[in-house]
Short mmCIF file of C-alpha atoms in Angstrom, two decimals:
data_model
loop_
_atom_site.label_atom_id
_atom_site.label_comp_id
_atom_site.label_asym_id
_atom_site.label_seq_id
_atom_site.Cartn_x
_atom_site.Cartn_y
_atom_site.Cartn_z
CA MET A 21 -53.83 -137.12 157.41
CA LYS A 22 -50.32 -137.34 155.70
CA LYS A 23 -51.51 -140.96 154.54
CA LYS A 24 -55.01 -139.83 153.16
CA ALA A 25 -52.97 -136.82 151.35
CA LEU A 26 -50.49 -139.48 149.66
CA PHE A 27 -53.21 -141.67 148.85
CA PHE A 28 -55.18 -138.97 147.16
CA ALA A 29 -52.03 -137.58 145.37
CA THR A 30 -50.97 -141.37 144.03
CA PHE A 31 -54.77 -141.83 142.82
CA LEU A 32 -55.02 -138.58 141.12
CA SER A 33 -51.83 -138.92 139.48
CA ALA A 34 -52.69 -142.44 138.70
CA VAL A 35 -55.97 -141.22 136.87
CA VAL A 36 -54.00 -138.57 135.23
CA PHE A 37 -51.32 -140.66 133.55
CA LEU A 38 -53.55 -143.68 132.89
CA ASN A 39 -56.31 -141.75 131.18
CA SER A 40 -54.49 -140.82 127.74
CA CYS A 41 -56.25 -139.77 124.59
CA THR A 42 -57.75 -142.31 122.85
CA VAL A 43 -57.59 -142.93 118.93
CA ARG A 44 -60.38 -144.44 117.35
CA GLN A 45 -60.40 -146.37 113.75
CA ARG A 46 -63.05 -147.88 111.98
CA SER A 47 -62.38 -150.04 108.95
CA MET A 48 -64.28 -152.52 106.63
CA SER A 49 -63.12 -156.22 106.40
CA ASP A 50 -62.87 -157.60 102.83
CA ALA A 51 -66.14 -159.21 102.35
CA ASN A 52 -66.09 -162.71 100.75
CA THR A 53 -68.08 -161.68 97.64
CA ARG A 54 -66.67 -161.64 94.21
CA LEU A 55 -67.59 -158.75 91.47
CA ASN A 56 -66.47 -159.93 88.05
CA LEU A 57 -66.05 -157.18 86.05
CA THR A 58 -65.11 -157.01 82.24
CA THR A 59 -63.81 -154.23 79.96
CA LYS A 60 -67.63 -153.29 78.90
CA ASP A 61 -68.26 -152.86 82.56
CA MET A 62 -65.89 -150.10 83.22
CA THR A 63 -63.99 -147.04 81.36
CA ILE A 64 -60.61 -146.80 82.33
CA SER A 65 -58.85 -143.28 81.57
CA GLU A 66 -55.45 -142.64 80.49
CA PRO A 67 -53.04 -142.21 83.50
CA TYR A 68 -53.68 -138.92 85.46
CA GLY A 69 -51.80 -137.60 88.47
CA GLY A 70 -52.07 -135.73 91.41
CA THR A 71 -49.66 -134.10 94.13
CA ALA A 72 -49.45 -133.12 97.64
CA GLU A 73 -47.04 -131.33 100.12
CA GLN A 74 -46.86 -131.52 103.81
CA THR A 75 -44.56 -129.44 105.92
CA LYS A 76 -44.15 -130.21 109.81
CA ILE A 77 -42.31 -128.00 111.93
CA LEU A 78 -41.23 -130.22 115.31
CA GLY A 79 -43.37 -133.19 114.08
CA ILE A 80 -46.68 -131.02 113.63
CA ASP A 81 -48.38 -130.22 110.41
CA TRP A 82 -49.21 -126.69 111.28
CA SER A 83 -50.96 -125.95 107.90
CA ARG A 84 -53.63 -128.68 108.69
CA LEU A 85 -53.41 -128.41 112.47
CA PHE A 86 -56.48 -126.02 112.96
CA GLY A 87 -58.41 -126.91 109.70
CA TYR A 88 -60.14 -129.84 108.80
CA LYS A 89 -59.28 -131.15 105.07
CA ALA A 90 -59.48 -134.57 104.82
CA GLY A 91 -57.53 -136.83 102.67
CA TYR A 92 -60.29 -138.56 101.07
CA LYS A 93 -63.27 -137.56 98.89
CA THR A 94 -66.25 -136.66 101.29
CA SER A 95 -69.08 -136.60 98.62
CA GLY A 96 -69.00 -140.07 98.08
CA SER A 97 -66.28 -142.81 98.14
CA TYR A 98 -63.50 -144.37 95.66
CA ALA A 99 -62.14 -147.51 95.33
CA MET A 100 -58.49 -148.38 95.06
CA MET A 101 -57.57 -151.25 93.12
CA GLY A 102 -53.90 -152.81 93.16
CA TRP A 103 -53.24 -151.18 96.54
CA GLY A 104 -53.20 -153.19 99.63
CA GLY A 105 -51.19 -151.37 101.86
CA GLN A 106 -52.22 -148.19 104.16
CA LEU A 107 -51.52 -145.12 102.57
CA THR A 108 -49.74 -142.22 104.61
CA PRO A 109 -51.52 -138.88 105.12
CA VAL A 110 -49.81 -137.23 102.44
CA GLU A 111 -50.22 -140.02 99.83
CA ASN A 112 -54.01 -139.59 100.96
CA PHE A 113 -53.78 -135.99 99.99
CA ALA A 114 -52.55 -136.89 96.68
CA VAL A 115 -54.78 -139.13 95.84
CA HIS A 116 -57.45 -136.54 97.10
CA ASP A 117 -55.94 -133.99 94.88
CA MET A 118 -56.25 -136.57 91.66
CA MET A 119 -59.66 -137.27 92.36
CA GLU A 120 -60.65 -133.75 92.96
CA ARG A 121 -59.26 -132.76 89.52
CA HIS A 122 -61.24 -135.46 87.74
CA PRO A 123 -64.45 -135.86 89.59
CA ASN A 124 -66.42 -137.95 87.27
CA PHE A 125 -64.31 -141.32 88.31
CA ASP A 126 -65.35 -143.88 90.45
CA ALA A 127 -62.12 -146.02 91.13
CA VAL A 128 -58.14 -145.39 91.16
CA ILE A 129 -56.58 -148.44 89.40
CA TYR A 130 -52.64 -149.26 90.38
CA PRO A 131 -51.40 -146.01 92.08
CA SER A 132 -47.74 -145.26 91.87
CA PHE A 133 -46.50 -142.78 94.23
CA LYS A 134 -42.90 -140.99 94.12
CA LYS A 135 -42.17 -139.33 97.27
CA LYS A 136 -39.50 -136.69 97.89
CA GLN A 137 -38.81 -135.87 101.42
CA PHE A 138 -36.08 -133.18 103.11
CA THR A 139 -35.36 -133.13 106.57
CA PHE A 140 -33.27 -130.94 108.58
CA LEU A 141 -32.32 -132.29 112.09
CA PHE A 142 -35.45 -132.87 113.94
CA PHE A 143 -37.01 -129.47 113.45
CA TYR A 144 -38.26 -129.58 109.92
CA GLN A 145 -39.82 -131.99 107.37
CA LYS A 146 -40.96 -131.35 103.85
CA THR A 147 -42.58 -134.08 101.88
CA THR A 148 -43.95 -134.00 98.31
CA VAL A 149 -45.83 -136.83 96.80
CA ASP A 150 -47.08 -137.25 93.32
CA VAL A 151 -49.24 -139.96 92.37
CA SER A 152 -49.85 -141.31 89.06
CA ALA A 153 -52.81 -144.03 88.34
CA ARG A 154 -55.47 -144.78 86.02
CA LEU A 155 -58.89 -143.88 86.88
CA GLY A 156 -61.91 -146.06 86.30
CA LYS A 157 -65.61 -145.25 85.72
CA LEU A 158 -68.11 -147.74 85.89
CA ASN A 159 -70.72 -147.73 83.12
CA THR A 160 -74.28 -147.50 84.02
CA THR A 161 -75.62 -149.08 80.59
CA GLY A 162 -74.82 -151.94 78.66
CA GLY A 163 -71.87 -154.18 80.08
CA SER A 164 -71.63 -157.77 80.85
CA ASP A 165 -74.87 -159.83 82.16
CA SER A 166 -74.06 -159.67 85.88
CA GLY A 167 -76.91 -162.07 86.80
CA SER A 168 -76.65 -165.03 89.28
CA GLU A 169 -75.09 -168.56 87.79
CA ASP A 170 -77.49 -171.33 87.93
#
């Protein structure tokens, strides 16, 4: 009886410890296509900016924990030209803020980030990110001939 109880307890603890939370991420690989744009194909804006702030207490962002606010536009998407790295959540919120302020643009061109962080031991962390970038809008009429080359 003890062996069965020990086996059951071991099996149950193994199931509990080995069954962890799963995080799934989807991404799109770069396609082997080339899009040749000229200055006639896109309207480029003056530099615009956005800002975001994140406060973490005990490593948790309590203001965004129980609400859903994505760091990207959900009513469409935007391209980021000149940025190959992964954005932190606060940087993503700053880009989202900039795109929300200027909704008629399609692309973020060469963003630059200024990050200011204050940490008090491991309890409290406040991060402020300012982003500055030019925004691009694809022209719907005119532009260069985008036909295939023969």
